[in-house]
PDB file of N, CA and C in Angstrom:
ATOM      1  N   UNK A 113       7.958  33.749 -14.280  1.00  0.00           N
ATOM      2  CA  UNK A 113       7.245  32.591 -14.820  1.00  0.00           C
ATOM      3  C   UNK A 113       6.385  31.954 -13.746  1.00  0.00           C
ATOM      4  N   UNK A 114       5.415  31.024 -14.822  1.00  0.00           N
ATOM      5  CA  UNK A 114       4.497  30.448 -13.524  1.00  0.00           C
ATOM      6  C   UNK A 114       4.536  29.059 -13.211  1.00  0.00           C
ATOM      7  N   UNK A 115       5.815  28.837 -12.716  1.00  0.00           N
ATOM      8  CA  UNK A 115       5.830  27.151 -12.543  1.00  0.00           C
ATOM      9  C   UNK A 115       5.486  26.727 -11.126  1.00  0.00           C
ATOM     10  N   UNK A 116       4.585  25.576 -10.906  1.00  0.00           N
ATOM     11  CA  UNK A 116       4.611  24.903  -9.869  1.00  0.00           C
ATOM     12  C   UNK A 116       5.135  23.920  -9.367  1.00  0.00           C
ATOM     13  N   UNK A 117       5.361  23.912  -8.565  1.00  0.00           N
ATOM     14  CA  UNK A 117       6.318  22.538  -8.077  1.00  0.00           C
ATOM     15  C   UNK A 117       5.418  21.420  -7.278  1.00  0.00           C
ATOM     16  N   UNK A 118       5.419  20.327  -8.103  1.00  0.00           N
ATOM     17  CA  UNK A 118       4.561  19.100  -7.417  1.00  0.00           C
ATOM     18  C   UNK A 118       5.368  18.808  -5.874  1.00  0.00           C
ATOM     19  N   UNK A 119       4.440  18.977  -4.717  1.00  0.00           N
ATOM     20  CA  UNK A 119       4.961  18.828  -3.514  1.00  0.00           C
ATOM     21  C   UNK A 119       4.200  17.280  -2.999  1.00  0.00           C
ATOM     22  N   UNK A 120       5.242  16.760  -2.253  1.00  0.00           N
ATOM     23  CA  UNK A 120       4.805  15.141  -1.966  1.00  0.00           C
ATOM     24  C   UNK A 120       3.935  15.142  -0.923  1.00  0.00           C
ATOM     25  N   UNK A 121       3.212  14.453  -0.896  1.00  0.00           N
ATOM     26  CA  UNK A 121       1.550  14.681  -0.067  1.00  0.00           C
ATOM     27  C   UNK A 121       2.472  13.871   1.206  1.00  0.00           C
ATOM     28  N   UNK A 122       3.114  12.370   0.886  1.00  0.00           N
ATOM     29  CA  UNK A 122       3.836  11.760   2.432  1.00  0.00           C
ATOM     30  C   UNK A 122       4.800  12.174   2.467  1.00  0.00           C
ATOM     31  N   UNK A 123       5.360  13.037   3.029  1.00  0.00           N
ATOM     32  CA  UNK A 123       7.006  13.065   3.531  1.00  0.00           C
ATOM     33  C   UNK A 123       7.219  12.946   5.324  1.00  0.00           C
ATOM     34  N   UNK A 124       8.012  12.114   5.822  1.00  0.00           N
ATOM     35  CA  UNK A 124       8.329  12.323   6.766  1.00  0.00           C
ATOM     36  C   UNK A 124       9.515  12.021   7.093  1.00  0.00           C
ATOM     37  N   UNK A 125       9.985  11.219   7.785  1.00  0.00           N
ATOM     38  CA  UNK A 125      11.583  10.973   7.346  1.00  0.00           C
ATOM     39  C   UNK A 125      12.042  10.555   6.097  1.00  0.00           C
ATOM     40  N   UNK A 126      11.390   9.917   5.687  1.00  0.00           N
ATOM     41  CA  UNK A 126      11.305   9.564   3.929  1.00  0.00           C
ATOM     42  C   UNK A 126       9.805   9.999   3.341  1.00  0.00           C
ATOM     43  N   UNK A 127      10.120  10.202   2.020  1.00  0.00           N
ATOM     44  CA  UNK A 127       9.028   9.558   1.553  1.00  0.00           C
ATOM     45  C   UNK A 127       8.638   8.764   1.465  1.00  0.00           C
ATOM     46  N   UNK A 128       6.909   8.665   0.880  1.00  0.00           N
ATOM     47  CA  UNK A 128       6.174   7.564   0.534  1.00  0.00           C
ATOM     48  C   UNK A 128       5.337   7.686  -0.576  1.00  0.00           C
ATOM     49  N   UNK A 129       5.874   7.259  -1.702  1.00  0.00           N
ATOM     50  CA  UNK A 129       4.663   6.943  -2.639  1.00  0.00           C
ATOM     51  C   UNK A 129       3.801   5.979  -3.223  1.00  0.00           C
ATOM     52  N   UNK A 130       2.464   6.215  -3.519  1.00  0.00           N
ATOM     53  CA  UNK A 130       1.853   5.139  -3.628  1.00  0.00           C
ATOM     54  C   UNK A 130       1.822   4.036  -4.583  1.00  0.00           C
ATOM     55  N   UNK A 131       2.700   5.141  -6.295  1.00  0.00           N
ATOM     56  CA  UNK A 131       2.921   4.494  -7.207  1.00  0.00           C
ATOM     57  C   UNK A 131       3.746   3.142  -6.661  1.00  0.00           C
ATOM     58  N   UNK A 132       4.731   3.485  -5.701  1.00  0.00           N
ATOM     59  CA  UNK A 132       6.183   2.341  -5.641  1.00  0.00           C
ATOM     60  C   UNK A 132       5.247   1.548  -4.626  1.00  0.00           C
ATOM     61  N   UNK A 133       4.268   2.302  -3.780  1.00  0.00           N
ATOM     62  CA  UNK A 133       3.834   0.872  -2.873  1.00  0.00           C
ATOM     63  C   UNK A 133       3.387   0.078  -3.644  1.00  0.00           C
ATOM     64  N   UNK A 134       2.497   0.672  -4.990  1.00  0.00           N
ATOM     65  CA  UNK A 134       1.325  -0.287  -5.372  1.00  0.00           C
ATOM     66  C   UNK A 134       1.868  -1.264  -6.516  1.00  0.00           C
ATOM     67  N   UNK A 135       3.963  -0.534  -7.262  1.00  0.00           N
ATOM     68  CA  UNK A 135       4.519  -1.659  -7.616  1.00  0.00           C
ATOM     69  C   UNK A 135       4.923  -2.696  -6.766  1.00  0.00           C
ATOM     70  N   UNK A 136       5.536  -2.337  -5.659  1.00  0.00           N
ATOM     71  CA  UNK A 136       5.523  -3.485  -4.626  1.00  0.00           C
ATOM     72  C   UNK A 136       4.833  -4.312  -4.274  1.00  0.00           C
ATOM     73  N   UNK A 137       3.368  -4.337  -4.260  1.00  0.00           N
ATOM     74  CA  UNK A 137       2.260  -4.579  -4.074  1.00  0.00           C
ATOM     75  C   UNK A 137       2.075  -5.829  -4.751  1.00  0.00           C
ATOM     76  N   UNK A 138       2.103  -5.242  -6.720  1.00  0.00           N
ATOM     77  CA  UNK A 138       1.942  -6.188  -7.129  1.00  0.00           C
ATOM     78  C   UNK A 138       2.764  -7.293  -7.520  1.00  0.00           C
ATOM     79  N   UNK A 139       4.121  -6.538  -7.364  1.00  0.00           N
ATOM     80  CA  UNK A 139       4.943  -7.754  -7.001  1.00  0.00           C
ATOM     81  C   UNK A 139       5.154  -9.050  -6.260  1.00  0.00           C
ATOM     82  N   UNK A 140       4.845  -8.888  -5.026  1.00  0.00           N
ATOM     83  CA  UNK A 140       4.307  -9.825  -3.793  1.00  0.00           C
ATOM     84  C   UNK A 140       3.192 -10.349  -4.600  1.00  0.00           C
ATOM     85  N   UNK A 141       2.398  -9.981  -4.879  1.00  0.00           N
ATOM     86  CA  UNK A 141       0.670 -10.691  -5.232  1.00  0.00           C
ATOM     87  C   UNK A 141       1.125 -11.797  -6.036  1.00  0.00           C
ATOM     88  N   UNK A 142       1.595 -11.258  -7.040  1.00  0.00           N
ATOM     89  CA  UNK A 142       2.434 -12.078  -8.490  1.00  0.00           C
ATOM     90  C   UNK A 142       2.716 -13.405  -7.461  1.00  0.00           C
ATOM     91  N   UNK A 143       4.171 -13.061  -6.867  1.00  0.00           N
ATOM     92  CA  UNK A 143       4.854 -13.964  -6.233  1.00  0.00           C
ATOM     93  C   UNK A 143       4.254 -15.367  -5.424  1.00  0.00           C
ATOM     94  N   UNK A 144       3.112 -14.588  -4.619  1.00  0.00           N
ATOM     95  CA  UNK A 144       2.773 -15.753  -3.110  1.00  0.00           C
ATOM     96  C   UNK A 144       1.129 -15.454  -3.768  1.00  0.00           C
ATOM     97  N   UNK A 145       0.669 -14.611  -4.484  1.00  0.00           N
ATOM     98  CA  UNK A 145      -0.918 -15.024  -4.584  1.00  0.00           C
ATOM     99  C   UNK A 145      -1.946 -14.353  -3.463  1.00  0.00           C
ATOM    100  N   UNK A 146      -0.785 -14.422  -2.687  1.00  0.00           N
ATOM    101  CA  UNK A 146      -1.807 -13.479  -0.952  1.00  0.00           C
ATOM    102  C   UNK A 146      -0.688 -13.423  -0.349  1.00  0.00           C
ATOM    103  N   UNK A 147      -1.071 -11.816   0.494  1.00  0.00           N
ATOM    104  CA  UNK A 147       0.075 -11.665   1.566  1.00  0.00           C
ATOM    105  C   UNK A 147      -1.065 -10.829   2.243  1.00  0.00           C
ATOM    106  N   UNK A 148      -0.214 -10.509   3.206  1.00  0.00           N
ATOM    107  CA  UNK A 148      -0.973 -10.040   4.399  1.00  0.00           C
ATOM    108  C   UNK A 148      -0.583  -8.405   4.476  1.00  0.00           C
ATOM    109  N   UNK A 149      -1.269  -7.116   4.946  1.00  0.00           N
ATOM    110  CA  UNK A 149      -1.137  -5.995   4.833  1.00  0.00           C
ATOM    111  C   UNK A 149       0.156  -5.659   5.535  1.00  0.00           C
ATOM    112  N   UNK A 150       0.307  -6.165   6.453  1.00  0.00           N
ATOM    113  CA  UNK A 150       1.901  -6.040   7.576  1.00  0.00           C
ATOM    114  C   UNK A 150       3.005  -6.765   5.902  1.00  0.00           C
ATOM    115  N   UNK A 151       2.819  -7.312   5.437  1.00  0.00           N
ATOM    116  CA  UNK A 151       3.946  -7.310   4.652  1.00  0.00           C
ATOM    117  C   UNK A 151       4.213  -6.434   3.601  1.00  0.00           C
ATOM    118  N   UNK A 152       3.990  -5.361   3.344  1.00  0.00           N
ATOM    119  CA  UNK A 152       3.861  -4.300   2.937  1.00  0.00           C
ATOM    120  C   UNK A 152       5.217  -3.705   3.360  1.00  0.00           C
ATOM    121  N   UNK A 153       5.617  -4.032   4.644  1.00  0.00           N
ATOM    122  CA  UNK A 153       6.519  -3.119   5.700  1.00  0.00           C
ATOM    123  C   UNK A 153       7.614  -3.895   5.703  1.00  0.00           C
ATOM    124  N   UNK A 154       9.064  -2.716   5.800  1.00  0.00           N
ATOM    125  CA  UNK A 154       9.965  -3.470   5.943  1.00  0.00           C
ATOM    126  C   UNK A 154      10.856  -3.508   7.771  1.00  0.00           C
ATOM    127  N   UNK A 155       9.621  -2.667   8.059  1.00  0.00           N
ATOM    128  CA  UNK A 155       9.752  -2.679   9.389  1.00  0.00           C
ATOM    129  C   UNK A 155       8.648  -3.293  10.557  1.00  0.00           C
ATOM    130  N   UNK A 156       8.924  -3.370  11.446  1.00  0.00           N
ATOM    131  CA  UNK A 156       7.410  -4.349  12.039  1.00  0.00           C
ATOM    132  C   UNK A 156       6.668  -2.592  12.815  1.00  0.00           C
ATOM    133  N   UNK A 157       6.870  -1.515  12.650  1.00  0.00           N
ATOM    134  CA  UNK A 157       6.352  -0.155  13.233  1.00  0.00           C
ATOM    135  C   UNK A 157       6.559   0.826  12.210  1.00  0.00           C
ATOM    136  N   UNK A 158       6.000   0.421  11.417  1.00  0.00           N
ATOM    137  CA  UNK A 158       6.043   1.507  10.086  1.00  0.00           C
ATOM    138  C   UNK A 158       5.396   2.990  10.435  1.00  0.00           C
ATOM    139  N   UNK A 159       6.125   3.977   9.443  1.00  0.00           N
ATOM    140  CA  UNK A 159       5.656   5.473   9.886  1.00  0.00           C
ATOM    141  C   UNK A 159       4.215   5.291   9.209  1.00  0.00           C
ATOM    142  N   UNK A 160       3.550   6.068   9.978  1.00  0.00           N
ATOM    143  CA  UNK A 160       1.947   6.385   9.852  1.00  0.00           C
ATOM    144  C   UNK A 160       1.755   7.151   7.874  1.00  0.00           C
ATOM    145  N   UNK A 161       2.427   7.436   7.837  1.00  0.00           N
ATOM    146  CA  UNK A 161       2.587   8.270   6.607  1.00  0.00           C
ATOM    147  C   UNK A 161       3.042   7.164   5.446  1.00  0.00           C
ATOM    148  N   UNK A 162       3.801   5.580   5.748  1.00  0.00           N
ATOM    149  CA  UNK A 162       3.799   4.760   4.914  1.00  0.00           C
ATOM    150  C   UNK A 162       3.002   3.703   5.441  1.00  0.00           C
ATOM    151  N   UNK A 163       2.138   3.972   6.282  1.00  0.00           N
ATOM    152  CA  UNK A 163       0.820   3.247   5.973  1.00  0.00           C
ATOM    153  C   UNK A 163      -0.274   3.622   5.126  1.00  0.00           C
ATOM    154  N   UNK A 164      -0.192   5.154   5.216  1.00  0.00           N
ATOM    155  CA  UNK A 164      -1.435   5.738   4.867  1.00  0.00           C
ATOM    156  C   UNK A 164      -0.885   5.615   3.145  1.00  0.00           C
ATOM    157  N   UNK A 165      -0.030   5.799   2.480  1.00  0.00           N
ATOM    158  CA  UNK A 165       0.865   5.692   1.129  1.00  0.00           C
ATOM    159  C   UNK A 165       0.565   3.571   0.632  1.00  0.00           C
ATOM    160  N   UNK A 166       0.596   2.803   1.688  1.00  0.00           N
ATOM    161  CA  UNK A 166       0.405   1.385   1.570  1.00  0.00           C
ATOM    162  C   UNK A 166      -1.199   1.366   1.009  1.00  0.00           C
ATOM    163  N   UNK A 167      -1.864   1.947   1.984  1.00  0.00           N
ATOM    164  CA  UNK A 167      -3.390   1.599   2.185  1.00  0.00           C
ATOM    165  C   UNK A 167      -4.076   2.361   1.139  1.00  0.00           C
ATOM    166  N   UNK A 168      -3.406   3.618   0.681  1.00  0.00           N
ATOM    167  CA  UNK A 168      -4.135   3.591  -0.528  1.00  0.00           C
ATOM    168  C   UNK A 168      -3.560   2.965  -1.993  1.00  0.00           C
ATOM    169  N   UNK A 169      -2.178   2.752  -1.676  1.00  0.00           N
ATOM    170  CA  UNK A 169      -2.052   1.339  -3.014  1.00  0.00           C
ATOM    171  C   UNK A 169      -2.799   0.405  -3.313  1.00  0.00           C
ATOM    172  N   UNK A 170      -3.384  -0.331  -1.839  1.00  0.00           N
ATOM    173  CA  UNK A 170      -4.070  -1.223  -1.673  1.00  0.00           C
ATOM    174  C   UNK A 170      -5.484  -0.658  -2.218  1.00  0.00           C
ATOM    175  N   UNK A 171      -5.777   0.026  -1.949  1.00  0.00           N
ATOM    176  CA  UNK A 171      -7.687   0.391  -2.488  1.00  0.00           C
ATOM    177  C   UNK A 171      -7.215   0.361  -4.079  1.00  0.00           C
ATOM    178  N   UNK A 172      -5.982   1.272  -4.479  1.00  0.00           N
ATOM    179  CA  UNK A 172      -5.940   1.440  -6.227  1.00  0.00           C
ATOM    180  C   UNK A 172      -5.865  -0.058  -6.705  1.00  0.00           C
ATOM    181  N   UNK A 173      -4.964  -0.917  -5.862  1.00  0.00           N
ATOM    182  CA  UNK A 173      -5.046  -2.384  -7.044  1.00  0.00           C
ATOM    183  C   UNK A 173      -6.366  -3.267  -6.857  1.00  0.00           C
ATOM    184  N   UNK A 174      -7.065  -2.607  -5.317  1.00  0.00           N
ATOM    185  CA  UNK A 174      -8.156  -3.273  -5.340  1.00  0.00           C
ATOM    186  C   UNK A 174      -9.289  -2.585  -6.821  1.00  0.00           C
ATOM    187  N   UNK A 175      -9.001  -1.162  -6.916  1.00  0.00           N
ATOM    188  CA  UNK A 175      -9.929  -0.724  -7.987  1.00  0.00           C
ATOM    189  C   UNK A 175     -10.089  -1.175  -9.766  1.00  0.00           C
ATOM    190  N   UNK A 176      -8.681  -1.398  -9.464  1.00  0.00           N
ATOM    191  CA  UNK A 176      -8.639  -2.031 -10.825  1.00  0.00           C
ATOM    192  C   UNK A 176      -8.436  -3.796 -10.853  1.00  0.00           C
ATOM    193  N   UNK A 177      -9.259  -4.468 -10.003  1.00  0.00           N
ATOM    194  CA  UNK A 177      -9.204  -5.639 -10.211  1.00  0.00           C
ATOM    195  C   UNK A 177      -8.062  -6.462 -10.463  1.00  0.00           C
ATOM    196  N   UNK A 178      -7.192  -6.262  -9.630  1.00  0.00           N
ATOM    197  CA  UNK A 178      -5.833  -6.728  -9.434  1.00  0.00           C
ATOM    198  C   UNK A 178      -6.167  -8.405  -8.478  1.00  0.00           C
ATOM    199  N   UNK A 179      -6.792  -7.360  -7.492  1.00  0.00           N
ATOM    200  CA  UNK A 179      -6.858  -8.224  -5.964  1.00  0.00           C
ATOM    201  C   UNK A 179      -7.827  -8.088  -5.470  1.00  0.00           C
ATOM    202  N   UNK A 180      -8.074  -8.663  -4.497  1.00  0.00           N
ATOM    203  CA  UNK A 180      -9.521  -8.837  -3.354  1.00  0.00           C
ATOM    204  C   UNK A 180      -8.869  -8.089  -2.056  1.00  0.00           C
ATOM    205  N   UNK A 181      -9.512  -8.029  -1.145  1.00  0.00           N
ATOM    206  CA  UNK A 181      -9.019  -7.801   0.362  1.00  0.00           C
ATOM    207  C   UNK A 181     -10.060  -8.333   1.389  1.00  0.00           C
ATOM    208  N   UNK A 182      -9.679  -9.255   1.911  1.00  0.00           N
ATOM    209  CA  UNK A 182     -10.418 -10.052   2.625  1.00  0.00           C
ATOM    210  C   UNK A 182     -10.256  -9.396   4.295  1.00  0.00           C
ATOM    211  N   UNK A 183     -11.303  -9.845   5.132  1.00  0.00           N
ATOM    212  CA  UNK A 183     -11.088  -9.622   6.748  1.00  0.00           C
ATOM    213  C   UNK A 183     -11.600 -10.170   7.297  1.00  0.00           C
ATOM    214  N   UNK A 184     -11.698 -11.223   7.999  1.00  0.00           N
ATOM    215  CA  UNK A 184     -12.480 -11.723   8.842  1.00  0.00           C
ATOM    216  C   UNK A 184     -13.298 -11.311   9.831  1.00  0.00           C
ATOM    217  N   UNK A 185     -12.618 -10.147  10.699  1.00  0.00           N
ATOM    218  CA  UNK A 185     -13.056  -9.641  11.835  1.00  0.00           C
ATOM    219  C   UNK A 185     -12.611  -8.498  12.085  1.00  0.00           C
ATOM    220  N   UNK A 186     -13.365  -7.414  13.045  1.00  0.00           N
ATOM    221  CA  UNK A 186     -13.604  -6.164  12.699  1.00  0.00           C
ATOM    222  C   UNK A 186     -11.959  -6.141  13.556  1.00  0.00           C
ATOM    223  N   UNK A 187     -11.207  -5.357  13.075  1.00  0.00           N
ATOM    224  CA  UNK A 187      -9.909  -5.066  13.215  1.00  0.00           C
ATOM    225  C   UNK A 187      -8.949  -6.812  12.977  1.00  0.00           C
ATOM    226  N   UNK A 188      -9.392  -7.283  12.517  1.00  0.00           N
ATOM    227  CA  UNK A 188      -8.562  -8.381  12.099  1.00  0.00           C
ATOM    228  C   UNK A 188      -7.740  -8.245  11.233  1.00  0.00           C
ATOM    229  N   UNK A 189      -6.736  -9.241  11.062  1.00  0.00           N
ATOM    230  CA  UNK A 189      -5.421  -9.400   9.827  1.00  0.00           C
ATOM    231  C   UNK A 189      -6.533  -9.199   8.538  1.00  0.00           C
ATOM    232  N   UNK A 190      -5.727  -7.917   7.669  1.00  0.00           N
ATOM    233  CA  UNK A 190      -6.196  -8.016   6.528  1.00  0.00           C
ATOM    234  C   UNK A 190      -5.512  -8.824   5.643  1.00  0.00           C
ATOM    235  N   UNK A 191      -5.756  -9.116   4.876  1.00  0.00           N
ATOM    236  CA  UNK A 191      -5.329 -10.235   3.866  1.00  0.00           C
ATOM    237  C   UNK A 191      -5.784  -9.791   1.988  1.00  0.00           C
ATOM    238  N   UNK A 192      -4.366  -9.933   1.727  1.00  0.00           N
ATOM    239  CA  UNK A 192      -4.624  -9.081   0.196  1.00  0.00           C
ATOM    240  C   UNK A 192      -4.832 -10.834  -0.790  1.00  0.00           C
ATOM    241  N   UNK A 193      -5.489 -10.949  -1.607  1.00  0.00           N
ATOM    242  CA  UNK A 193      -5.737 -12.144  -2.486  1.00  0.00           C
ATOM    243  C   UNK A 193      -5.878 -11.723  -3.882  1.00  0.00           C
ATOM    244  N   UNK A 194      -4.699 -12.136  -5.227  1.00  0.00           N
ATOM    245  CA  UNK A 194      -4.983 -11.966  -6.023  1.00  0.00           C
ATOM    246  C   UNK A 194      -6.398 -12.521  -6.637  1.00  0.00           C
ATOM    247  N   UNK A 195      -6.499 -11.978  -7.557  1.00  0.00           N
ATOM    248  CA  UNK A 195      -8.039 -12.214  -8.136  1.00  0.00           C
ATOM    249  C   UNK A 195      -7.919 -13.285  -9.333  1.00  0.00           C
TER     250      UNK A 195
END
């Protein structure tokens, strides 16, 4: 037979998916209205692989008009703002 097996694009010590970041996501938004991209993490040195799984949650709720993403300055605190 010809089955494929969906393989997870983040794995590293855990996974990361973007669906659960981008429920998390909008959970926080709901809650405080704005949070900041570091709160995303439940660690203050998150794996590179659940940033990259965060950051594109963040573009999907930005695509569907969830939220804004604000920056002040070029590598500055990003800042997520419901819409």
């Amino acid at each position: 037979s010809n089955t494929e097996e969906e393989i997870p694009i983040y794995e590293g010590i855990s996974q990361y998916s973007v669906e659960e970041k981008m429920e998390y996501l909008q959970n926080l938004i709901s809650e405080r209205g704005e949070i900041h991209f570091l709160d995303l993490f439940s660690v203050s040195n998150p794996e590179k692989k659940e940033i990259v799984a965060a950051f594109l949650a963040v573009l999907e709720i930005v695509k569907i008009r969830v939220c804004k993403v604000v920056q002040h300055s070029v590598f500055g605190e990003i800042k997520i703002v419901r819409i």
